[in-house]
């Protein structure tokens, strides 16, 4: 919409928000309460023109104003333009800046934005990674860097995590950066408590697995694993240490995999305990279809070696096809189609075993 002429005597905030900014009537009514001091559309007109110059569409600008009506009161020359210049200096494109503004318009007009990005961008490795975290936790932009964020980062580094590890970990659990440092220390102790020491290759996974879970909840999950997979204390400890994400798996998914691996594949509990990653694969997309292929090949004398299901499910689709399907095109011309059908959750006649 075209800017409204800056005539104070005719300026009505709610109408301006509807006709110039594109807000809905309910949005405008709510936003106008925060802009009642405005006597002229001159400053809002300048802000809208600036947003348009950044590349924001009318809908994006309207959404930003609805989130933060006081954005319209920002000074373009003293606040918005210098910030954009600073962000450009950090390597952000105008489209990056527009996305950042759309996501957090209330922070965009604050001078601290620039100093925070100067810290976060090197830590997270890219603006894309930072944006992913920001979508999950806008607290990154207003918590105290020196009292909360930086102490947590320093501590995680002391635990053997590199900046890349911290970025990947916090994309999924951003509260590891924004939580009170004492809570982060407690979570690290909890990760060590499940048998994964600091500095080990699995520590990042362990920390993610236990993050913001109580000791009681973790203990209950371990008990469930022991009962479901018939594991001893030692076997459960091995499984969790090798694959900490077990603690995040739903009970239903674990129960289904246990039923399949015990009843159909006939695996022993100890075998699964020492290869717990097998529980990470999709039942329909990986475990069951590949088991059917192996069983078919064995029953028809087409497999000249003892191939474990665990070895088979770890293969990429390309390698699996090259090793177990393509070599049998003549003897089993239907195998590729049967496998594809099984991956869709259906079972072909050839895969109905007695």
mmCIF file of C-alpha atoms in Angstrom:
data_model
loop_
_atom_site.group_PDB
_atom_site.id
_atom_site.type_symbol
_atom_site.label_atom_id
_atom_site.label_comp_id
_atom_site.label_asym_id
_atom_site.label_seq_id
_atom_site.Cartn_x
_atom_site.Cartn_y
_atom_site.Cartn_z
ATOM 1 C CA UNK A 1 0.000 0.000 0.000
ATOM 2 C CA UNK A 2 1.115 3.558 -0.658
ATOM 3 C CA UNK A 3 2.447 5.587 2.293
ATOM 4 C CA UNK A 4 -0.093 7.871 3.892
ATOM 5 C CA UNK A 5 0.577 11.596 3.666
ATOM 6 C CA UNK A 6 2.181 12.949 6.870
ATOM 7 C CA UNK A 7 -0.675 15.200 7.894
ATOM 8 C CA UNK A 8 -0.925 15.084 11.708
ATOM 9 C CA UNK A 9 -4.514 16.284 11.814
ATOM 10 C CA UNK A 10 -5.728 13.364 9.725
ATOM 11 C CA UNK A 11 -3.474 10.623 11.076
ATOM 12 C CA UNK A 12 -5.233 7.630 12.642
ATOM 13 C CA UNK A 13 -2.926 4.827 13.794
ATOM 14 C CA UNK A 14 -5.339 1.932 13.388
ATOM 15 C CA UNK A 15 -6.306 2.953 9.862
ATOM 16 C CA UNK A 16 -2.653 3.412 8.968
ATOM 17 C CA UNK A 17 -1.818 -0.088 10.166
ATOM 18 C CA UNK A 18 -4.589 -1.549 8.033
ATOM 19 C CA UNK A 19 -4.175 0.457 4.846
ATOM 20 C CA UNK A 20 -0.451 1.269 4.779
ATOM 21 C CA UNK A 21 0.984 -1.761 6.593
ATOM 22 C CA UNK A 22 -1.449 -4.464 5.544
ATOM 23 C CA UNK A 23 -2.429 -5.664 9.018
ATOM 24 C CA UNK A 24 -5.797 -7.247 9.581
ATOM 25 C CA UNK A 25 -8.292 -5.214 11.563
ATOM 26 C CA UNK A 26 -7.811 -7.315 14.759
ATOM 27 C CA UNK A 27 -4.013 -7.076 14.396
ATOM 28 C CA UNK A 28 -4.224 -3.335 13.864
ATOM 29 C CA UNK A 29 -6.472 -2.876 16.878
ATOM 30 C CA UNK A 30 -4.003 -4.731 19.087
ATOM 31 C CA UNK A 31 -0.917 -3.021 17.642
ATOM 32 C CA UNK A 32 -2.393 0.468 17.809
ATOM 33 C CA UNK A 33 -2.360 0.384 21.615
ATOM 34 C CA UNK A 34 1.446 0.409 21.464
ATOM 35 C CA UNK A 35 1.559 3.264 18.965
ATOM 36 C CA UNK A 36 -0.936 5.686 20.454
ATOM 37 C CA UNK A 37 1.833 8.266 20.912
ATOM 38 C CA UNK A 38 2.371 8.584 17.158
ATOM 39 C CA UNK A 39 1.059 11.856 15.776
ATOM 40 C CA UNK A 40 2.346 11.533 12.222
ATOM 41 C CA UNK A 41 3.030 8.746 9.732
ATOM 42 C CA UNK A 42 6.364 10.286 8.732
ATOM 43 C CA UNK A 43 8.542 7.911 10.750
ATOM 44 C CA UNK A 44 6.459 4.775 9.952
ATOM 45 C CA UNK A 45 6.538 5.713 6.259
ATOM 46 C CA UNK A 46 10.328 5.879 6.409
ATOM 47 C CA UNK A 47 10.506 2.484 8.142
ATOM 48 C CA UNK A 48 8.204 0.841 5.588
ATOM 49 C CA UNK A 49 10.266 2.268 2.739
ATOM 50 C CA UNK A 50 13.413 0.939 4.402
ATOM 51 C CA UNK A 51 11.904 -2.533 4.824
ATOM 52 C CA UNK A 52 10.852 -2.542 1.194
ATOM 53 C CA UNK A 53 14.385 -1.590 0.201
ATOM 54 C CA UNK A 54 15.696 -4.566 2.162
ATOM 55 C CA UNK A 55 13.532 -6.825 0.046
ATOM 56 C CA UNK A 56 10.725 -7.577 2.477
ATOM 57 C CA UNK A 57 7.425 -8.232 0.754
ATOM 58 C CA UNK A 58 4.325 -6.426 1.911
ATOM 59 C CA UNK A 59 3.180 -9.570 3.720
ATOM 60 C CA UNK A 60 6.553 -9.976 5.474
ATOM 61 C CA UNK A 61 6.576 -6.335 6.525
ATOM 62 C CA UNK A 62 3.033 -6.675 7.855
ATOM 63 C CA UNK A 63 4.022 -9.777 9.833
ATOM 64 C CA UNK A 64 7.036 -7.957 11.290
ATOM 65 C CA UNK A 65 4.928 -4.974 12.338
ATOM 66 C CA UNK A 66 2.286 -7.263 13.839
ATOM 67 C CA UNK A 67 4.999 -8.971 15.922
ATOM 68 C CA UNK A 68 6.627 -5.708 16.948
ATOM 69 C CA UNK A 69 4.531 -2.598 16.294
ATOM 70 C CA UNK A 70 7.240 -0.366 17.762
ATOM 71 C CA UNK A 71 9.442 -1.262 14.815
ATOM 72 C CA UNK A 72 7.561 1.555 13.077
ATOM 73 C CA UNK A 73 9.043 3.986 15.605
ATOM 74 C CA UNK A 74 12.664 3.047 14.922
ATOM 75 C CA UNK A 75 14.932 5.715 13.481
ATOM 76 C CA UNK A 76 16.087 4.646 10.053
ATOM 77 C CA UNK A 77 19.225 6.789 9.972
ATOM 78 C CA UNK A 78 20.373 6.157 13.552
ATOM 79 C CA UNK A 79 19.170 2.594 14.226
ATOM 80 C CA UNK A 80 18.109 0.512 11.234
ATOM 81 C CA UNK A 81 20.561 1.646 8.550
ATOM 82 C CA UNK A 82 23.677 1.396 10.780
ATOM 83 C CA UNK A 83 22.600 -2.068 11.908
ATOM 84 C CA UNK A 84 22.137 -3.241 8.327
ATOM 85 C CA UNK A 85 25.563 -1.839 7.435
ATOM 86 C CA UNK A 86 27.090 -3.711 10.373
ATOM 87 C CA UNK A 87 25.382 -6.982 9.466
ATOM 88 C CA UNK A 88 26.506 -6.588 5.868
ATOM 89 C CA UNK A 89 30.031 -6.198 7.199
ATOM 90 C CA UNK A 90 29.649 -9.581 8.911
ATOM 91 C CA UNK A 91 28.934 -11.171 5.540
ATOM 92 C CA UNK A 92 25.137 -11.262 5.598
ATOM 93 C CA UNK A 93 23.325 -10.629 2.342
ATOM 94 C CA UNK A 94 20.291 -8.366 2.186
ATOM 95 C CA UNK A 95 18.059 -11.434 1.920
ATOM 96 C CA UNK A 96 19.732 -12.853 5.064
ATOM 97 C CA UNK A 97 19.074 -9.595 6.874
ATOM 98 C CA UNK A 98 15.466 -9.572 5.688
ATOM 99 C CA UNK A 99 14.968 -13.105 7.052
ATOM 100 C CA UNK A 100 16.530 -12.116 10.359
ATOM 101 C CA UNK A 101 14.287 -9.079 10.638
ATOM 102 C CA UNK A 102 11.191 -11.111 9.783
ATOM 103 C CA UNK A 103 12.037 -13.642 12.467
ATOM 104 C CA UNK A 104 12.929 -11.244 15.280
ATOM 105 C CA UNK A 105 11.722 -7.714 14.514
ATOM 106 C CA UNK A 106 11.701 -6.769 18.196
ATOM 107 C CA UNK A 107 15.425 -7.516 18.505
ATOM 108 C CA UNK A 108 16.308 -5.995 15.171
ATOM 109 C CA UNK A 109 15.927 -2.452 16.445
ATOM 110 C CA UNK A 110 18.280 -3.068 19.367
ATOM 111 C CA UNK A 111 21.949 -2.208 19.107
ATOM 112 C CA UNK A 112 22.990 -5.411 20.886
ATOM 113 C CA UNK A 113 21.955 -7.428 17.815
ATOM 114 C CA UNK A 114 25.219 -6.698 16.018
ATOM 115 C CA UNK A 115 27.532 -7.628 18.895
ATOM 116 C CA UNK A 116 25.609 -10.850 19.464
ATOM 117 C CA UNK A 117 25.935 -11.920 15.852
ATOM 118 C CA UNK A 118 29.637 -11.072 15.962
ATOM 119 C CA UNK A 119 29.878 -13.766 18.641
ATOM 120 C CA UNK A 120 27.372 -16.298 17.309
ATOM 121 C CA UNK A 121 28.318 -16.489 13.630
ATOM 122 C CA UNK A 122 31.874 -17.828 14.187
ATOM 123 C CA UNK A 123 30.573 -20.163 16.899
ATOM 124 C CA UNK A 124 27.847 -21.725 14.765
ATOM 125 C CA UNK A 125 29.847 -21.679 11.552
ATOM 126 C CA UNK A 126 27.273 -20.038 9.313
ATOM 127 C CA UNK A 127 24.280 -17.735 9.292
ATOM 128 C CA UNK A 128 22.159 -20.709 8.211
ATOM 129 C CA UNK A 129 23.069 -22.627 11.378
ATOM 130 C CA UNK A 130 22.458 -19.560 13.525
ATOM 131 C CA UNK A 131 19.040 -19.067 11.958
ATOM 132 C CA UNK A 132 18.112 -22.694 12.684
ATOM 133 C CA UNK A 133 18.938 -22.173 16.350
ATOM 134 C CA UNK A 134 17.164 -18.852 16.473
ATOM 135 C CA UNK A 135 13.957 -20.407 15.157
ATOM 136 C CA UNK A 136 14.049 -22.805 18.105
ATOM 137 C CA UNK A 137 15.101 -20.277 20.723
ATOM 138 C CA UNK A 138 14.883 -16.508 20.378
ATOM 139 C CA UNK A 139 16.373 -16.317 23.887
ATOM 140 C CA UNK A 140 19.775 -16.350 22.203
ATOM 141 C CA UNK A 141 19.238 -12.689 21.405
ATOM 142 C CA UNK A 142 18.358 -11.373 24.824
ATOM 143 C CA UNK A 143 20.111 -13.542 27.403
ATOM 144 C CA UNK A 144 23.288 -12.153 28.905
ATOM 145 C CA UNK A 145 26.230 -13.310 26.799
ATOM 146 C CA UNK A 146 28.830 -12.944 29.539
ATOM 147 C CA UNK A 147 26.803 -14.494 32.370
ATOM 148 C CA UNK A 148 24.965 -17.306 30.563
ATOM 149 C CA UNK A 149 25.934 -18.068 26.962
ATOM 150 C CA UNK A 150 29.715 -17.706 27.104
ATOM 151 C CA UNK A 151 30.174 -19.688 30.354
ATOM 152 C CA UNK A 152 28.145 -22.537 28.850
ATOM 153 C CA UNK A 153 30.192 -22.483 25.644
ATOM 154 C CA UNK A 154 33.476 -22.422 27.576
ATOM 155 C CA UNK A 155 32.340 -25.350 29.716
ATOM 156 C CA UNK A 156 31.221 -27.408 26.714
ATOM 157 C CA UNK A 157 34.581 -26.778 25.079
ATOM 158 C CA UNK A 158 36.285 -27.965 28.261
ATOM 159 C CA UNK A 159 34.252 -31.169 27.903
ATOM 160 C CA UNK A 160 35.991 -31.823 24.597
ATOM 161 C CA UNK A 161 33.342 -30.465 22.244
ATOM 162 C CA UNK A 162 34.470 -28.353 19.313
ATOM 163 C CA UNK A 163 32.454 -25.422 18.007
ATOM 164 C CA UNK A 164 31.040 -27.634 15.244
ATOM 165 C CA UNK A 165 29.893 -30.151 17.877
ATOM 166 C CA UNK A 166 28.343 -27.389 19.970
ATOM 167 C CA UNK A 167 26.513 -25.988 16.948
ATOM 168 C CA UNK A 168 25.110 -29.382 15.927
ATOM 169 C CA UNK A 169 24.152 -30.211 19.496
ATOM 170 C CA UNK A 170 22.418 -26.909 20.126
ATOM 171 C CA UNK A 171 20.474 -26.932 16.868
ATOM 172 C CA UNK A 172 18.527 -29.808 18.424
ATOM 173 C CA UNK A 173 18.797 -28.656 22.043
ATOM 174 C CA UNK A 174 19.326 -24.867 22.074
ATOM 175 C CA UNK A 175 18.581 -24.708 25.785
ATOM 176 C CA UNK A 176 22.039 -26.156 26.409
ATOM 177 C CA UNK A 177 23.286 -22.658 25.641
ATOM 178 C CA UNK A 178 20.505 -20.688 27.260
ATOM 179 C CA UNK A 179 20.047 -22.687 30.463
ATOM 180 C CA UNK A 180 21.519 -21.656 33.771
ATOM 181 C CA UNK A 181 25.166 -22.862 33.745
ATOM 182 C CA UNK A 182 24.558 -24.979 36.848
ATOM 183 C CA UNK A 183 21.938 -26.982 34.918
ATOM 184 C CA UNK A 184 24.377 -27.582 32.077
ATOM 185 C CA UNK A 185 26.980 -28.836 34.541
ATOM 186 C CA UNK A 186 24.387 -31.234 35.961
ATOM 187 C CA UNK A 187 23.549 -32.532 32.467
ATOM 188 C CA UNK A 188 27.214 -33.183 31.735
ATOM 189 C CA UNK A 189 27.443 -35.151 34.986
ATOM 190 C CA UNK A 190 24.367 -37.105 33.908
ATOM 191 C CA UNK A 191 25.967 -37.948 30.542
ATOM 192 C CA UNK A 192 29.018 -39.216 32.376
ATOM 193 C CA UNK A 193 26.672 -41.149 34.650
ATOM 194 C CA UNK A 194 25.446 -43.298 31.753
ATOM 195 C CA UNK A 195 29.039 -44.284 31.053
ATOM 196 C CA UNK A 196 30.098 -41.805 28.373
ATOM 197 C CA UNK A 197 33.164 -39.801 29.463
ATOM 198 C CA UNK A 198 33.934 -36.247 28.422
ATOM 199 C CA UNK A 199 36.118 -36.058 25.352
ATOM 200 C CA UNK A 200 34.856 -39.335 23.902
ATOM 201 C CA UNK A 201 33.436 -39.494 20.399
ATOM 202 C CA UNK A 202 29.981 -40.342 21.743
ATOM 203 C CA UNK A 203 29.838 -37.572 24.345
ATOM 204 C CA UNK A 204 27.861 -35.157 22.169
ATOM 205 C CA UNK A 205 25.230 -37.831 21.538
ATOM 206 C CA UNK A 206 25.096 -38.688 25.234
ATOM 207 C CA UNK A 207 24.637 -35.069 26.258
ATOM 208 C CA UNK A 208 21.807 -34.654 23.768
ATOM 209 C CA UNK A 209 20.196 -37.872 25.001
ATOM 210 C CA UNK A 210 20.098 -36.832 28.657
ATOM 211 C CA UNK A 211 19.515 -33.099 28.169
ATOM 212 C CA UNK A 212 16.683 -31.832 30.371
ATOM 213 C CA UNK A 213 15.676 -35.320 31.474
ATOM 214 C CA UNK A 214 15.532 -36.068 35.169
ATOM 215 C CA UNK A 215 17.586 -38.873 36.676
ATOM 216 C CA UNK A 216 14.332 -40.615 37.552
ATOM 217 C CA UNK A 217 13.103 -40.491 33.965
ATOM 218 C CA UNK A 218 16.405 -41.830 32.644
ATOM 219 C CA UNK A 219 16.406 -44.641 35.207
ATOM 220 C CA UNK A 220 12.837 -45.550 34.247
ATOM 221 C CA UNK A 221 13.814 -45.665 30.562
ATOM 222 C CA UNK A 222 16.776 -47.929 31.310
ATOM 223 C CA UNK A 223 14.449 -50.261 33.237
ATOM 224 C CA UNK A 224 12.115 -50.313 30.237
ATOM 225 C CA UNK A 225 15.021 -51.200 27.939
ATOM 226 C CA UNK A 226 16.082 -54.020 30.251
ATOM 227 C CA UNK A 227 12.580 -55.482 30.364
ATOM 228 C CA UNK A 228 11.861 -55.043 26.650
ATOM 229 C CA UNK A 229 15.153 -56.427 25.347
ATOM 230 C CA UNK A 230 15.762 -58.921 28.184
ATOM 231 C CA UNK A 231 19.036 -57.246 29.068
ATOM 232 C CA UNK A 232 21.047 -57.568 32.237
ATOM 233 C CA UNK A 233 22.254 -54.407 33.966
ATOM 234 C CA UNK A 234 25.614 -54.793 32.245
ATOM 235 C CA UNK A 235 24.068 -55.324 28.802
ATOM 236 C CA UNK A 236 21.773 -52.319 29.192
ATOM 237 C CA UNK A 237 24.769 -50.227 30.215
ATOM 238 C CA UNK A 238 26.692 -51.319 27.126
ATOM 239 C CA UNK A 239 23.754 -50.569 24.826
ATOM 240 C CA UNK A 240 23.130 -47.088 26.231
ATOM 241 C CA UNK A 241 26.826 -46.268 26.181
ATOM 242 C CA UNK A 242 27.155 -47.350 22.551
ATOM 243 C CA UNK A 243 23.934 -45.677 21.419
ATOM 244 C CA UNK A 244 22.743 -43.011 23.895
ATOM 245 C CA UNK A 245 19.817 -42.038 21.665
ATOM 246 C CA UNK A 246 18.062 -45.132 22.977
ATOM 247 C CA UNK A 247 17.038 -42.916 25.877
ATOM 248 C CA UNK A 248 15.076 -40.709 23.454
ATOM 249 C CA UNK A 249 13.342 -43.494 21.531
ATOM 250 C CA UNK A 250 9.633 -43.888 22.139
ATOM 251 C CA UNK A 251 8.506 -46.964 24.019
ATOM 252 C CA UNK A 252 6.241 -47.956 21.144
ATOM 253 C CA UNK A 253 9.047 -47.905 18.559
ATOM 254 C CA UNK A 254 11.320 -49.902 20.861
ATOM 255 C CA UNK A 255 8.593 -52.451 21.533
ATOM 256 C CA UNK A 256 7.930 -52.958 17.809
ATOM 257 C CA UNK A 257 11.609 -53.461 17.040
ATOM 258 C CA UNK A 258 12.038 -55.869 19.927
ATOM 259 C CA UNK A 259 9.102 -57.946 18.702
ATOM 260 C CA UNK A 260 10.493 -58.111 15.180
ATOM 261 C CA UNK A 261 14.109 -58.819 16.114
ATOM 262 C CA UNK A 262 13.214 -61.512 18.645
ATOM 263 C CA UNK A 263 10.219 -63.191 16.980
ATOM 264 C CA UNK A 264 11.150 -63.024 13.295
ATOM 265 C CA UNK A 265 14.909 -62.533 13.100
ATOM 266 C CA UNK A 266 15.566 -64.648 16.212
ATOM 267 C CA UNK A 267 18.366 -62.457 17.522
ATOM 268 C CA UNK A 268 19.747 -62.934 21.012
ATOM 269 C CA UNK A 269 19.476 -60.099 23.565
ATOM 270 C CA UNK A 270 23.249 -59.841 23.923
ATOM 271 C CA UNK A 271 23.637 -59.468 20.137
ATOM 272 C CA UNK A 272 21.357 -56.415 20.161
ATOM 273 C CA UNK A 273 23.009 -54.990 23.285
ATOM 274 C CA UNK A 274 26.379 -54.856 21.546
ATOM 275 C CA UNK A 275 24.866 -53.534 18.300
ATOM 276 C CA UNK A 276 22.179 -51.141 19.582
ATOM 277 C CA UNK A 277 22.408 -48.951 16.466
ATOM 278 C CA UNK A 278 20.254 -51.581 14.778
ATOM 279 C CA UNK A 279 17.372 -50.057 16.737
ATOM 280 C CA UNK A 280 17.874 -46.718 14.992
ATOM 281 C CA UNK A 281 16.742 -47.958 11.585
ATOM 282 C CA UNK A 282 13.223 -47.747 10.218
ATOM 283 C CA UNK A 283 11.208 -50.932 10.517
ATOM 284 C CA UNK A 284 9.402 -50.465 7.207
ATOM 285 C CA UNK A 285 12.121 -48.695 5.249
ATOM 286 C CA UNK A 286 15.161 -50.694 6.308
ATOM 287 C CA UNK A 287 14.955 -53.522 8.858
ATOM 288 C CA UNK A 288 12.103 -55.658 7.551
ATOM 289 C CA UNK A 289 12.746 -55.270 3.775
ATOM 290 C CA UNK A 290 16.436 -56.123 4.095
ATOM 291 C CA UNK A 291 15.729 -59.045 6.378
ATOM 292 C CA UNK A 292 13.334 -60.400 3.754
ATOM 293 C CA UNK A 293 15.989 -60.094 1.038
ATOM 294 C CA UNK A 294 18.584 -61.928 3.138
ATOM 295 C CA UNK A 295 16.138 -64.668 4.089
ATOM 296 C CA UNK A 296 15.003 -65.114 0.485
ATOM 297 C CA UNK A 297 18.584 -65.401 -0.741
ATOM 298 C CA UNK A 298 19.488 -67.914 1.973
ATOM 299 C CA UNK A 299 16.426 -70.085 1.384
ATOM 300 C CA UNK A 300 17.145 -70.205 -2.330
ATOM 301 C CA UNK A 301 20.843 -70.957 -1.949
ATOM 302 C CA UNK A 302 21.871 -67.625 -3.442
ATOM 303 C CA UNK A 303 23.919 -66.383 -0.499
ATOM 304 C CA UNK A 304 27.319 -68.024 -0.270
ATOM 305 C CA UNK A 305 28.206 -66.560 3.117
ATOM 306 C CA UNK A 306 26.592 -65.904 6.482
ATOM 307 C CA UNK A 307 25.462 -62.281 6.276
ATOM 308 C CA UNK A 308 24.185 -60.583 9.428
ATOM 309 C CA UNK A 309 21.181 -58.297 9.349
ATOM 310 C CA UNK A 310 23.162 -55.624 11.184
ATOM 311 C CA UNK A 311 25.804 -55.589 8.459
ATOM 312 C CA UNK A 312 23.099 -55.414 5.800
ATOM 313 C CA UNK A 313 21.107 -52.562 7.325
ATOM 314 C CA UNK A 314 24.214 -50.407 7.680
ATOM 315 C CA UNK A 315 24.777 -50.442 3.919
ATOM 316 C CA UNK A 316 23.643 -47.504 1.827
ATOM 317 C CA UNK A 317 20.858 -48.235 -0.649
ATOM 318 C CA UNK A 318 23.363 -48.195 -3.502
ATOM 319 C CA UNK A 319 25.753 -50.650 -1.847
ATOM 320 C CA UNK A 320 22.910 -52.924 -0.729
ATOM 321 C CA UNK A 321 21.590 -53.118 -4.289
ATOM 322 C CA UNK A 322 25.058 -53.720 -5.737
ATOM 323 C CA UNK A 323 25.909 -56.504 -3.290
ATOM 324 C CA UNK A 324 22.613 -58.276 -2.693
ATOM 325 C CA UNK A 325 20.166 -57.519 -5.490
ATOM 326 C CA UNK A 326 21.964 -56.837 -8.773
ATOM 327 C CA UNK A 327 24.114 -60.032 -8.694
ATOM 328 C CA UNK A 328 20.901 -62.117 -8.692
ATOM 329 C CA UNK A 329 19.062 -60.522 -11.615
ATOM 330 C CA UNK A 330 18.980 -63.776 -13.561
ATOM 331 C CA UNK A 331 18.249 -66.163 -10.699
ATOM 332 C CA UNK A 332 15.740 -63.819 -9.044
ATOM 333 C CA UNK A 333 14.580 -61.211 -11.598
ATOM 334 C CA UNK A 334 11.741 -60.135 -9.304
ATOM 335 C CA UNK A 335 13.972 -59.404 -6.294
ATOM 336 C CA UNK A 336 14.415 -55.663 -6.905
ATOM 337 C CA UNK A 337 10.673 -55.176 -7.302
ATOM 338 C CA UNK A 338 9.908 -57.301 -4.244
ATOM 339 C CA UNK A 339 12.381 -55.287 -2.185
ATOM 340 C CA UNK A 340 10.892 -51.980 -3.369
ATOM 341 C CA UNK A 341 7.421 -53.272 -2.500
ATOM 342 C CA UNK A 342 8.577 -54.278 0.979
ATOM 343 C CA UNK A 343 10.044 -50.801 1.524
ATOM 344 C CA UNK A 344 6.531 -49.442 0.983
ATOM 345 C CA UNK A 345 5.205 -51.607 3.795
ATOM 346 C CA UNK A 346 3.752 -54.323 1.572
ATOM 347 C CA UNK A 347 4.834 -57.959 1.335
ATOM 348 C CA UNK A 348 5.106 -59.756 -2.000
ATOM 349 C CA UNK A 349 4.319 -63.443 -2.413
ATOM 350 C CA UNK A 350 8.025 -64.271 -2.680
ATOM 351 C CA UNK A 351 8.623 -62.778 0.754
ATOM 352 C CA UNK A 352 5.917 -64.819 2.487
ATOM 353 C CA UNK A 353 8.062 -67.385 4.251
ATOM 354 C CA UNK A 354 6.954 -70.537 6.020
#
